[in-house]
Tab-separated table of C-alpha atoms in Angstrom:
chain	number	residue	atom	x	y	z
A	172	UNK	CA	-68.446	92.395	104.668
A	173	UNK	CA	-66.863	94.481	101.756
A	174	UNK	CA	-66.127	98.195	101.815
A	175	UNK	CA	-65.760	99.910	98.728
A	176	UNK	CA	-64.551	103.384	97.557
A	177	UNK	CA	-64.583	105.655	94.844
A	178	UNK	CA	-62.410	108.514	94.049
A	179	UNK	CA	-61.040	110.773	91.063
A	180	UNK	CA	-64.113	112.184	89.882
A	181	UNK	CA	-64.293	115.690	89.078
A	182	UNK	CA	-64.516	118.284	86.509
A	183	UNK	CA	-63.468	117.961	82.929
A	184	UNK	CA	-64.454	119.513	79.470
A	185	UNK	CA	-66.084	117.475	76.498
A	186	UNK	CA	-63.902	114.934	75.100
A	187	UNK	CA	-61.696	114.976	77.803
A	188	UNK	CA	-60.644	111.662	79.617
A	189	UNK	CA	-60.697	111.029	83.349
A	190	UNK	CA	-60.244	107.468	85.596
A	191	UNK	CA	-61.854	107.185	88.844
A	192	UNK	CA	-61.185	104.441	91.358
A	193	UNK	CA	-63.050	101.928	93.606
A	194	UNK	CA	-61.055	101.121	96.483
A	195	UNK	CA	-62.191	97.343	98.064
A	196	UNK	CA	-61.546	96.451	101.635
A	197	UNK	CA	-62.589	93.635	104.114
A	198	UNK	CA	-63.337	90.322	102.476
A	199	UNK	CA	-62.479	91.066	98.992
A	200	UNK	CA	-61.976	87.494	98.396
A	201	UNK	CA	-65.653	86.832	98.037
A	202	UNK	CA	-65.674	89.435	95.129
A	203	UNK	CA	-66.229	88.064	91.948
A	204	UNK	CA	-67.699	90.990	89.239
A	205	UNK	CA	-66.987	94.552	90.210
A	206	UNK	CA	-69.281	96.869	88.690
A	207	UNK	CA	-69.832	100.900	87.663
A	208	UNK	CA	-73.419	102.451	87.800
A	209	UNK	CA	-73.818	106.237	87.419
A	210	UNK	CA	-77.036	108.338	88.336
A	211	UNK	CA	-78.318	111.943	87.650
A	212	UNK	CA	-80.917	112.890	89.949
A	213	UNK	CA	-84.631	112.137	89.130
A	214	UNK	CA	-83.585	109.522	86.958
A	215	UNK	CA	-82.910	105.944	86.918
A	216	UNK	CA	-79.548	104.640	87.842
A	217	UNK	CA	-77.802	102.891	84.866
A	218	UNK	CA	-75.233	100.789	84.080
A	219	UNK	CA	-72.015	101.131	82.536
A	220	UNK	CA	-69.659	98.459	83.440
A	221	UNK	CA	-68.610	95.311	84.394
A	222	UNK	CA	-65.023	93.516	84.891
A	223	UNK	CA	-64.771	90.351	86.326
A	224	UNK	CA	-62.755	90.309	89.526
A	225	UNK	CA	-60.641	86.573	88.660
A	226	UNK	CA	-60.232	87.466	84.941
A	227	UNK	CA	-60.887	90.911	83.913
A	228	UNK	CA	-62.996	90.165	81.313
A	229	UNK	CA	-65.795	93.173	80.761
A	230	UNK	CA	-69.293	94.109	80.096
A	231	UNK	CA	-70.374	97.822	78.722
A	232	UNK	CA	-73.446	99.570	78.448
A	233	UNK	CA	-74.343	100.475	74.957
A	234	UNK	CA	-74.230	104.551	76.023
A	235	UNK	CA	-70.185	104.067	76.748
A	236	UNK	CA	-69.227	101.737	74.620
A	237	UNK	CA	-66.090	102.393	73.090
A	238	UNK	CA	-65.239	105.110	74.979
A	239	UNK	CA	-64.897	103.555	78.860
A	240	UNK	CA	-62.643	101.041	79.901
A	241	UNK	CA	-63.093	99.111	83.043
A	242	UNK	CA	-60.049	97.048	84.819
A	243	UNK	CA	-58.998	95.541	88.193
A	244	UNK	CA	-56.005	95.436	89.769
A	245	UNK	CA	-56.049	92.647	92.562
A	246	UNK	CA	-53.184	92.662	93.861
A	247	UNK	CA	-54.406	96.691	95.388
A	248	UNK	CA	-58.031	95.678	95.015
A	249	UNK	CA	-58.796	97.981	93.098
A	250	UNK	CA	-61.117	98.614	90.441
A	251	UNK	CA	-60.256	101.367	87.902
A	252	UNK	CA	-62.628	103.352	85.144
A	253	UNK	CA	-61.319	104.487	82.564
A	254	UNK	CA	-63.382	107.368	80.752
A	255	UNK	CA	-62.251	108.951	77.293
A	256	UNK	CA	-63.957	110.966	74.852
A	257	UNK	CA	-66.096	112.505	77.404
A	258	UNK	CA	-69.218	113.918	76.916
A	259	UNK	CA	-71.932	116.181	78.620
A	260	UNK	CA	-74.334	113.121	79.003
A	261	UNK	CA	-72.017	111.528	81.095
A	262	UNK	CA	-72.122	113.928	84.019
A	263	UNK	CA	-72.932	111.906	86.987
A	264	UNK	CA	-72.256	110.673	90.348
A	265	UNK	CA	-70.391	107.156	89.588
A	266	UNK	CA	-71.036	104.578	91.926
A	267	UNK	CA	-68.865	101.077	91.997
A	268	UNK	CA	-70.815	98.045	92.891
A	269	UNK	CA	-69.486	94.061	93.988
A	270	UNK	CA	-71.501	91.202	93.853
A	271	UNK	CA	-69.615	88.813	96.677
A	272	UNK	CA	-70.548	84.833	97.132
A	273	UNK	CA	-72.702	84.892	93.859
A	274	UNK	CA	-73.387	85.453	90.608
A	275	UNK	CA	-75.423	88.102	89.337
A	276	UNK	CA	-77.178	89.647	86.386
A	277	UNK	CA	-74.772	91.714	85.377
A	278	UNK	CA	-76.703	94.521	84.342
A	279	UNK	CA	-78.850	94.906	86.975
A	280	UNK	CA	-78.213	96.934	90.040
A	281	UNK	CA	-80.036	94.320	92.436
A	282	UNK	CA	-77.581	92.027	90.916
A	283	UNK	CA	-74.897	93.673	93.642
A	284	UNK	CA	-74.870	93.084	97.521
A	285	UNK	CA	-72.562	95.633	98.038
A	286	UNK	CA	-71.968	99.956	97.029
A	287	UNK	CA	-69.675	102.282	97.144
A	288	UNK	CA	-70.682	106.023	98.102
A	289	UNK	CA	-70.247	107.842	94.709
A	290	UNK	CA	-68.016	109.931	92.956
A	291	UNK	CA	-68.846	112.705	91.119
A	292	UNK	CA	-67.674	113.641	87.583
A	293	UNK	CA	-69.307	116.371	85.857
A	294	UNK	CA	-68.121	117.221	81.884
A	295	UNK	CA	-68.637	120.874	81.124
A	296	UNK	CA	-66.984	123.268	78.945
């Protein structure tokens, strides 16, 4: 099994920056892409990020582009977020995602076996 969590959301005004965390425990060897959805209730969840857990190489979702970075830092299995130029839009509860044992469409949130419980960041003036 894998464990994650997220922390270092919270509150910060428009074009502001912010990183939030996703801690991994148990068998983080069987990670291989670590993943960042957010979600506002009564909408869908959607994606923002990918970073693959061997390489680091990452994936964004056209509505951060630019303006998020995603890493991983292995040796404290951790994945980071980076998130500049904030924006009112991107006021949600982040969520960090692993697919483990397989590979996955990286997009999609069936894609990952494994969730974090949320953090929230909320961008307001």
């Amino acid at each position: 099994q894998v464990q994650l969590a997220e922390s270092g959301g919270g509150l910060v005004q428009p074009g502001g920056s912010l990183r939030i965390s996703c801690k991994a425990s148990g068998q983080t060897s069987r990670i291989l892409v670590m993943a960042w959805f957010r979600h506002v209730p009564g909408k869908e969840r959607e994606f923002v990020a990918t970073s693959n857990w061997s390489t680091g190489s990452t994936y964004y979702g056209d509505s951060v582009q630019g303006r998020f970075t995603a890493s991983v830092d292995n040796a404290k299995n951790t994945g980071y977020l980076q998130m500049n130029n904030l924006k009112p839009e991107d006021t949600a509860a982040y969520y960090c995602a692993a697919a483990a044992d397989q590979i996955t469409v990286l997009t999609i949130q069936s894609g990952y076996n494994y969730w974090g419980q949320g953090t929230q960041v909320t961008v307001s003036s």
